[in-house]
Short mmCIF file of C-alpha atoms and ligand atoms in Angstrom, two decimals:
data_model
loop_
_atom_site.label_atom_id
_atom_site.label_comp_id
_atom_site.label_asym_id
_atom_site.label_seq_id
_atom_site.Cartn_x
_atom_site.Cartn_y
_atom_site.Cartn_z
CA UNK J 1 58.51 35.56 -134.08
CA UNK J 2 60.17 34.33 -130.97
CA UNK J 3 58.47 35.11 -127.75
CA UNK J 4 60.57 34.95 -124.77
CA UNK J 5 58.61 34.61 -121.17
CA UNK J 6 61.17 35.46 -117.97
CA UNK J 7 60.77 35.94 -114.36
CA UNK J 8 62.44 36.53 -111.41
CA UNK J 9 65.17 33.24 -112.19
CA UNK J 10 66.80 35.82 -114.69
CA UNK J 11 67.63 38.32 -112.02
CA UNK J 12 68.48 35.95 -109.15
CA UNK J 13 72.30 35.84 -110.31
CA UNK J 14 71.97 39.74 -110.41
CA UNK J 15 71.83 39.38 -106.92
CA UNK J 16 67.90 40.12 -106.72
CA UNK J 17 65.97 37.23 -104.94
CA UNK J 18 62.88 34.81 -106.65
CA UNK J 19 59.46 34.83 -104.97
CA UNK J 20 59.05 31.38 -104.40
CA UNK J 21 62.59 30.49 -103.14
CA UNK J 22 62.64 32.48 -100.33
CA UNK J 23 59.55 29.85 -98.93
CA UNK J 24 56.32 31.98 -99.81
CA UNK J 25 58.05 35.16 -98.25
CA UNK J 26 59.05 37.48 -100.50
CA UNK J 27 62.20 39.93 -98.53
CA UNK J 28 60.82 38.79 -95.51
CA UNK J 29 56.92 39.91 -95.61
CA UNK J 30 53.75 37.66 -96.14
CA UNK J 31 52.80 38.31 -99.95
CA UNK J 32 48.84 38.90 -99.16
CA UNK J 33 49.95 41.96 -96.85
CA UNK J 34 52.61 43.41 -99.48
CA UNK J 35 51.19 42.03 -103.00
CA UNK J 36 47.73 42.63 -102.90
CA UNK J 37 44.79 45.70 -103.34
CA UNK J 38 43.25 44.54 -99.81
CA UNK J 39 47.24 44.04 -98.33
CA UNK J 40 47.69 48.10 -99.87
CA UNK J 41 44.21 49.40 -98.53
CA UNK J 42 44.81 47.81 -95.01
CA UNK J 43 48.14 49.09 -94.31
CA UNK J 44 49.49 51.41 -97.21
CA UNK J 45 52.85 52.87 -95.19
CA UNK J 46 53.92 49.21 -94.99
CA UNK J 47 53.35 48.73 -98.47
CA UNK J 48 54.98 51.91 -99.92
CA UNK J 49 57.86 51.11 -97.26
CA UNK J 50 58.19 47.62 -99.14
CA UNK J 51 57.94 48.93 -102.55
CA UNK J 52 60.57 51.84 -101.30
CA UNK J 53 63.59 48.73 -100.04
CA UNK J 54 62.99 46.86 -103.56
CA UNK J 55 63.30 50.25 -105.59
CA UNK J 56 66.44 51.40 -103.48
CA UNK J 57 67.97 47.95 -103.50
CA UNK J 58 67.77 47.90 -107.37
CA UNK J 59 69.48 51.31 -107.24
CA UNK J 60 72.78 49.95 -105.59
CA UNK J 61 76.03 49.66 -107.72
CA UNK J 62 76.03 45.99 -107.57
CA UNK J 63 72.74 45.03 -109.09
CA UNK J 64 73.50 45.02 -113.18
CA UNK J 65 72.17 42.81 -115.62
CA UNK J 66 74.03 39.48 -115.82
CA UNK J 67 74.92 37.46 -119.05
CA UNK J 68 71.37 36.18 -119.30
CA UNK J 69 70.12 39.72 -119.74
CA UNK J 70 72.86 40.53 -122.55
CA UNK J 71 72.73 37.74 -124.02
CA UNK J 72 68.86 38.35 -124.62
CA UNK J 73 69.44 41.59 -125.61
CA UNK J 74 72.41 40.25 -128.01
CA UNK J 75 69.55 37.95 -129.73
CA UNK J 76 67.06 41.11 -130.37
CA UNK J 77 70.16 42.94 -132.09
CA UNK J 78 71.26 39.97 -134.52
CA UNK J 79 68.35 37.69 -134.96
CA UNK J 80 66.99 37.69 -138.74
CA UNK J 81 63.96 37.20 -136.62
CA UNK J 82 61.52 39.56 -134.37
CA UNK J 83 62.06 38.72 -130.80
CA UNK J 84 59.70 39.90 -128.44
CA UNK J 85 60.45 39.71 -124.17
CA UNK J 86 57.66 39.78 -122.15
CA UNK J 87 58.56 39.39 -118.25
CA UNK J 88 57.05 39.08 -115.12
CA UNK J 89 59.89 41.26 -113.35
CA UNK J 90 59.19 44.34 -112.16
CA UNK J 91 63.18 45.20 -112.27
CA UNK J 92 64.77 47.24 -115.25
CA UNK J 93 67.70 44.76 -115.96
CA UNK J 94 66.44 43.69 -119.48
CA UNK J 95 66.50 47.40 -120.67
CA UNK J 96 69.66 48.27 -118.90
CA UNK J 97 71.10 45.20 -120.57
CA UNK J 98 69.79 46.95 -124.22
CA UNK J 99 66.64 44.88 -124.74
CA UNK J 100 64.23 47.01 -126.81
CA UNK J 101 60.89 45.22 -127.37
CA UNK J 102 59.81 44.66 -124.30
CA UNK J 103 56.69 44.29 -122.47
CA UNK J 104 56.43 44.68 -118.53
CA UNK J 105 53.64 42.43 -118.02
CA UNK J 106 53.25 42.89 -114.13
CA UNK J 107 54.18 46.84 -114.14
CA UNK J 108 57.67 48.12 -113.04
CA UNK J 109 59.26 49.43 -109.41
CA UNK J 110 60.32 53.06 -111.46
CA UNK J 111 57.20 53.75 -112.42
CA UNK J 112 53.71 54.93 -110.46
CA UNK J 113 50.13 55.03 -110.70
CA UNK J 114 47.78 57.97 -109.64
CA UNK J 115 44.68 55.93 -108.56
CA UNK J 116 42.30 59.10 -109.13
CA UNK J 117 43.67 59.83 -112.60
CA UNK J 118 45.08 57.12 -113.71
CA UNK J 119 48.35 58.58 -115.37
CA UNK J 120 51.15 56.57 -114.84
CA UNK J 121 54.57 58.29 -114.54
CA UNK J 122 58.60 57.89 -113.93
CA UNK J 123 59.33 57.53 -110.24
CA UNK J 124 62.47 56.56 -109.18
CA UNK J 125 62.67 57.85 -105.60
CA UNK J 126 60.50 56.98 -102.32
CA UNK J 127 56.91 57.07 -102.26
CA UNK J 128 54.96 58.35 -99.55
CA UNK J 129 50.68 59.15 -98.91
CA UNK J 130 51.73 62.77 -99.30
CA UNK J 131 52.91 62.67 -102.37
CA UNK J 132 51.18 64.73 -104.99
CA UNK J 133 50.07 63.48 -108.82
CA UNK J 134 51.88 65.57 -111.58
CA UNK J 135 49.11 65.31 -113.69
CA UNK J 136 46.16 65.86 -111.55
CA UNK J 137 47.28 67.69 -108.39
CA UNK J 138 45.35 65.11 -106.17
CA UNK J 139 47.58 64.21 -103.01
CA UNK J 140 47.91 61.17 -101.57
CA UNK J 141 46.40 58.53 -104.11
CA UNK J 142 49.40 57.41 -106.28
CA UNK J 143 50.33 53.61 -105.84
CA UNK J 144 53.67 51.86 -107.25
CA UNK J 145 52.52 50.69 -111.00
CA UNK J 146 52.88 46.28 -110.15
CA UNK J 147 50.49 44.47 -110.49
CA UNK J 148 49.57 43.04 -107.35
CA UNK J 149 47.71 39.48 -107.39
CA UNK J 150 44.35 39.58 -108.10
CA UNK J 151 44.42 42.67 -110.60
CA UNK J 152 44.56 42.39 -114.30
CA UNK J 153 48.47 42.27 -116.05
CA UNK J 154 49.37 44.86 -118.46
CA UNK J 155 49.47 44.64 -122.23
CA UNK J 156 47.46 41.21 -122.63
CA UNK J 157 45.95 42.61 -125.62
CA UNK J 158 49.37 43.35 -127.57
CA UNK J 159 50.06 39.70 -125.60
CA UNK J 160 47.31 37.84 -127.06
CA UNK J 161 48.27 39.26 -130.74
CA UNK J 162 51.67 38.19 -130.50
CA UNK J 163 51.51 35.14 -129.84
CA UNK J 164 49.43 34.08 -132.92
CA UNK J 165 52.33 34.86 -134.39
CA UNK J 166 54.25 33.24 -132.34
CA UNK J 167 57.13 29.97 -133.86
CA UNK J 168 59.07 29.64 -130.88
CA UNK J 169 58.43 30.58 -127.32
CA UNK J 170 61.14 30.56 -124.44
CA UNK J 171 60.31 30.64 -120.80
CA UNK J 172 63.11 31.59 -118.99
CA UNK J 173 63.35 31.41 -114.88
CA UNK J 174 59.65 30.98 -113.87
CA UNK J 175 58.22 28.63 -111.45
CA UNK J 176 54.69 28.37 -113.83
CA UNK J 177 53.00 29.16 -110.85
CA UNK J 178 51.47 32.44 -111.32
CA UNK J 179 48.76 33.15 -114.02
CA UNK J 180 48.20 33.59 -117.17
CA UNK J 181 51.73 33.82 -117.72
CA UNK J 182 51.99 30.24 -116.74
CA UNK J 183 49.51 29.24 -119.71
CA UNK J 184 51.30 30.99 -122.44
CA UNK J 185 53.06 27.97 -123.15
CA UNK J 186 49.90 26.60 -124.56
CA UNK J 187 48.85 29.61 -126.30
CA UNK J 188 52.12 28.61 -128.00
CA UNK J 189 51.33 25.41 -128.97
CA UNK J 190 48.42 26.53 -130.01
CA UNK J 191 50.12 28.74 -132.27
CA UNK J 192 51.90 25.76 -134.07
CA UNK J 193 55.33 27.08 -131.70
CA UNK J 194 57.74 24.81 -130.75
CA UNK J 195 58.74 25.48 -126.77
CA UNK J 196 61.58 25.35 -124.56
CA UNK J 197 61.87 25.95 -121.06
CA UNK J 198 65.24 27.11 -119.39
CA UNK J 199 65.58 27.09 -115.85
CA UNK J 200 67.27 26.31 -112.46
CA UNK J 201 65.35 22.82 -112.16
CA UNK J 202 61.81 21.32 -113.95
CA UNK J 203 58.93 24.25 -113.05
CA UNK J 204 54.98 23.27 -112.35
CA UNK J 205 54.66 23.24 -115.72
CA UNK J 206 57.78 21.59 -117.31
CA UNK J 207 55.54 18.55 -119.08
CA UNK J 208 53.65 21.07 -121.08
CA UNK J 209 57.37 22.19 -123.02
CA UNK J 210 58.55 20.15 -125.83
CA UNK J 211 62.50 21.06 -124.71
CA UNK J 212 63.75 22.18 -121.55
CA UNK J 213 67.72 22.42 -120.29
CA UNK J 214 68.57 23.27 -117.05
CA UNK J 215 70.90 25.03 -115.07
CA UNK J 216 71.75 28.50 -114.25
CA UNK J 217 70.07 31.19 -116.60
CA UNK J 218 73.60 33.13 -116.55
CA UNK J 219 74.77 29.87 -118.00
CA UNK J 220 72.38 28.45 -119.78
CA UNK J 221 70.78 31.63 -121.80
CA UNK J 222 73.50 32.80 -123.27
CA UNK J 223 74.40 29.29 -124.79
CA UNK J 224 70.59 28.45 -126.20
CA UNK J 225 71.60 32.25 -127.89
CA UNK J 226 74.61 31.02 -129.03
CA UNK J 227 73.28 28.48 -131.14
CA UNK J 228 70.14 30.30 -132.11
CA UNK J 229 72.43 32.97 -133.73
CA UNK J 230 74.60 30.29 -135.28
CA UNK J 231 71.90 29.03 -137.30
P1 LIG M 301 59.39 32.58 -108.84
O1 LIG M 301 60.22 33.14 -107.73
O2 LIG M 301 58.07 32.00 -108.52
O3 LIG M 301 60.25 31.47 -109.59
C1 LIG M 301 61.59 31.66 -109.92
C2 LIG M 301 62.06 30.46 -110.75
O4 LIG M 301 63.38 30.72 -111.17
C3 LIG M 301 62.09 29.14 -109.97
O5 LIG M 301 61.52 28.11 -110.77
C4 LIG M 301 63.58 28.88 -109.72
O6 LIG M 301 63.92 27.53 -109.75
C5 LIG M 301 64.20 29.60 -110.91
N1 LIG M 301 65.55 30.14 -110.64
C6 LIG M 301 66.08 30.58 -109.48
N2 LIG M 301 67.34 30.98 -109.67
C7 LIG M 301 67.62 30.80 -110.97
C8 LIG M 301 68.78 31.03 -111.79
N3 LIG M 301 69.90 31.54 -111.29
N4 LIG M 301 68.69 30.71 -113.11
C9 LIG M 301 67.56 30.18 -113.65
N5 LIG M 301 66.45 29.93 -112.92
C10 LIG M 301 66.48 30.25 -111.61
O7 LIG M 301 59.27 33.74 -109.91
P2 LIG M 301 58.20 34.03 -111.03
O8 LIG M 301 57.78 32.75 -111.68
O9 LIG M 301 58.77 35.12 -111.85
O10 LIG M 301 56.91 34.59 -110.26
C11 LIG M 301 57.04 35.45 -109.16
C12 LIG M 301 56.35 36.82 -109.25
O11 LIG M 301 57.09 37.69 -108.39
C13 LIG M 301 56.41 37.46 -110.62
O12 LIG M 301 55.13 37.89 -110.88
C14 LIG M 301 57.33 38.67 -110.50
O13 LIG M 301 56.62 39.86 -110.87
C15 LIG M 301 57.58 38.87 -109.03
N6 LIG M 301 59.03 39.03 -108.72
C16 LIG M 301 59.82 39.83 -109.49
C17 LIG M 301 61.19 39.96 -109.20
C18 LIG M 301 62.04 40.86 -110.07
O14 LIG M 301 61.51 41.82 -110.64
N7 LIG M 301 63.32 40.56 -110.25
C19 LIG M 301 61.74 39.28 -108.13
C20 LIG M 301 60.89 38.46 -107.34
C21 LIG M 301 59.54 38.35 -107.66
#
């Protein structure tokens, strides 16, 4: 199986910007006050306001998946080989670009969370305290479904299995400084996986990859596909 890890790098040439590039801000606001259970519970209107830009800015015409995206997509179609995507991005470019398997390890802007009921549903609008769970009735709990820092990412279990299966793993436009995903390169290598890291430049954890090329990931991912496919 080939396990491919990406973060926000893939998007950037979408025209959505990293985390860490921007110098700790993310769009401008302080990460504890917008990324975090204690940031939500102190001031929730600023948080559903943040959560509202990101979802509308992903709406606008000129944010589509770029050749890193198809080209990942490309490799699920004609690989003799499963190929699994698990990202850290919260966008929906992989499956607008056609990926399939797919895992959304730290939740997704279209979707949200009723905190009494736990139901999780398709929300692509603005989010507000008065809005109302479909499932439950209750007003005024439902949360965007990310996973803010400090909470537990999605799917670990289905993660965990994979990657025991796991012969080559990918890491594609992640700085390797947010956990676990930044240690799945040595559940990898654990695995017996030979690993690769594409990216702008060298990330935190570059040493721990046997490969790594860099450059753009518009670039760069959809020649390592290229010569995957080739054989
Ligand atoms: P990060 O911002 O910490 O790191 C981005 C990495 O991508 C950097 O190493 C940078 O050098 C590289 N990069 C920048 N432009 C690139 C390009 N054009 N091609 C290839 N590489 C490029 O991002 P992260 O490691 O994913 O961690 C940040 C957290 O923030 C994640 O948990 C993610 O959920 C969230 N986030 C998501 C999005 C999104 O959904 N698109 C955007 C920003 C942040």
């Amino acid at each position: 199986m080939i396990i491919i890890l990406t973060g926000a790098g893939i998007s950037q040439e979408s025209g959505i910007s990293t985390f860490r590039d921007a110098g700790g801000l993310w769009e401008n606001e302080r990460i504890e006050d917008v990324g975090t259970p204690g940031g939500f519970a102190r001031d929730p209107d600023k948080v559903l306001d943040f959560y509202n830009r990101l979802r509308r800015n992903l709406k606008s015409p000129e944010i589509t998946p770029n050749p890193a995206h198809h080209a990942l997509a490309r490799l699920e179609k004609e690989s003799r080989e499963q190929v699994l995507v698990i990202t850290q991005n919260i966008d929906n470019l992989h499956e607008r670009a056609g990926t399939k398997n797919l895992l959304h390890m730290h939740g997704e802007l279209y979707k949200a969370r009723c905190n009494a009921c736990g139901t999780v549903t398709q929300w692509e609008t603005d989010m507000s305290r008065q809005d109302v769970c479909e499932k439950c009735g209750t007003a005024g709990r439902l949360r965007p479904h990310i996973v803010w820092f400090e909470e537990m990412p999605l799917y670990m279990d289905e993660i965990w299995r994979a990657f025991s299966k796991c012969r080559l793993f990918v890491s594609i436009g992640t700085s390797g400084h947010v956990h676990p995903a930044a240690g799945f390169v040595k559940l990898a290598q654990q695995a017996g996986a030979r690993t690769l890291e594409l990216n702008l430049e060298r990330s935190l954890g570059a040493w721990f990859f046997h490969d790594g090329r860099y450059g753009k990931a518009g670039k760069v991912v959809p020649a390592w596909v290229e010569e995957i496919l080739a054989g």
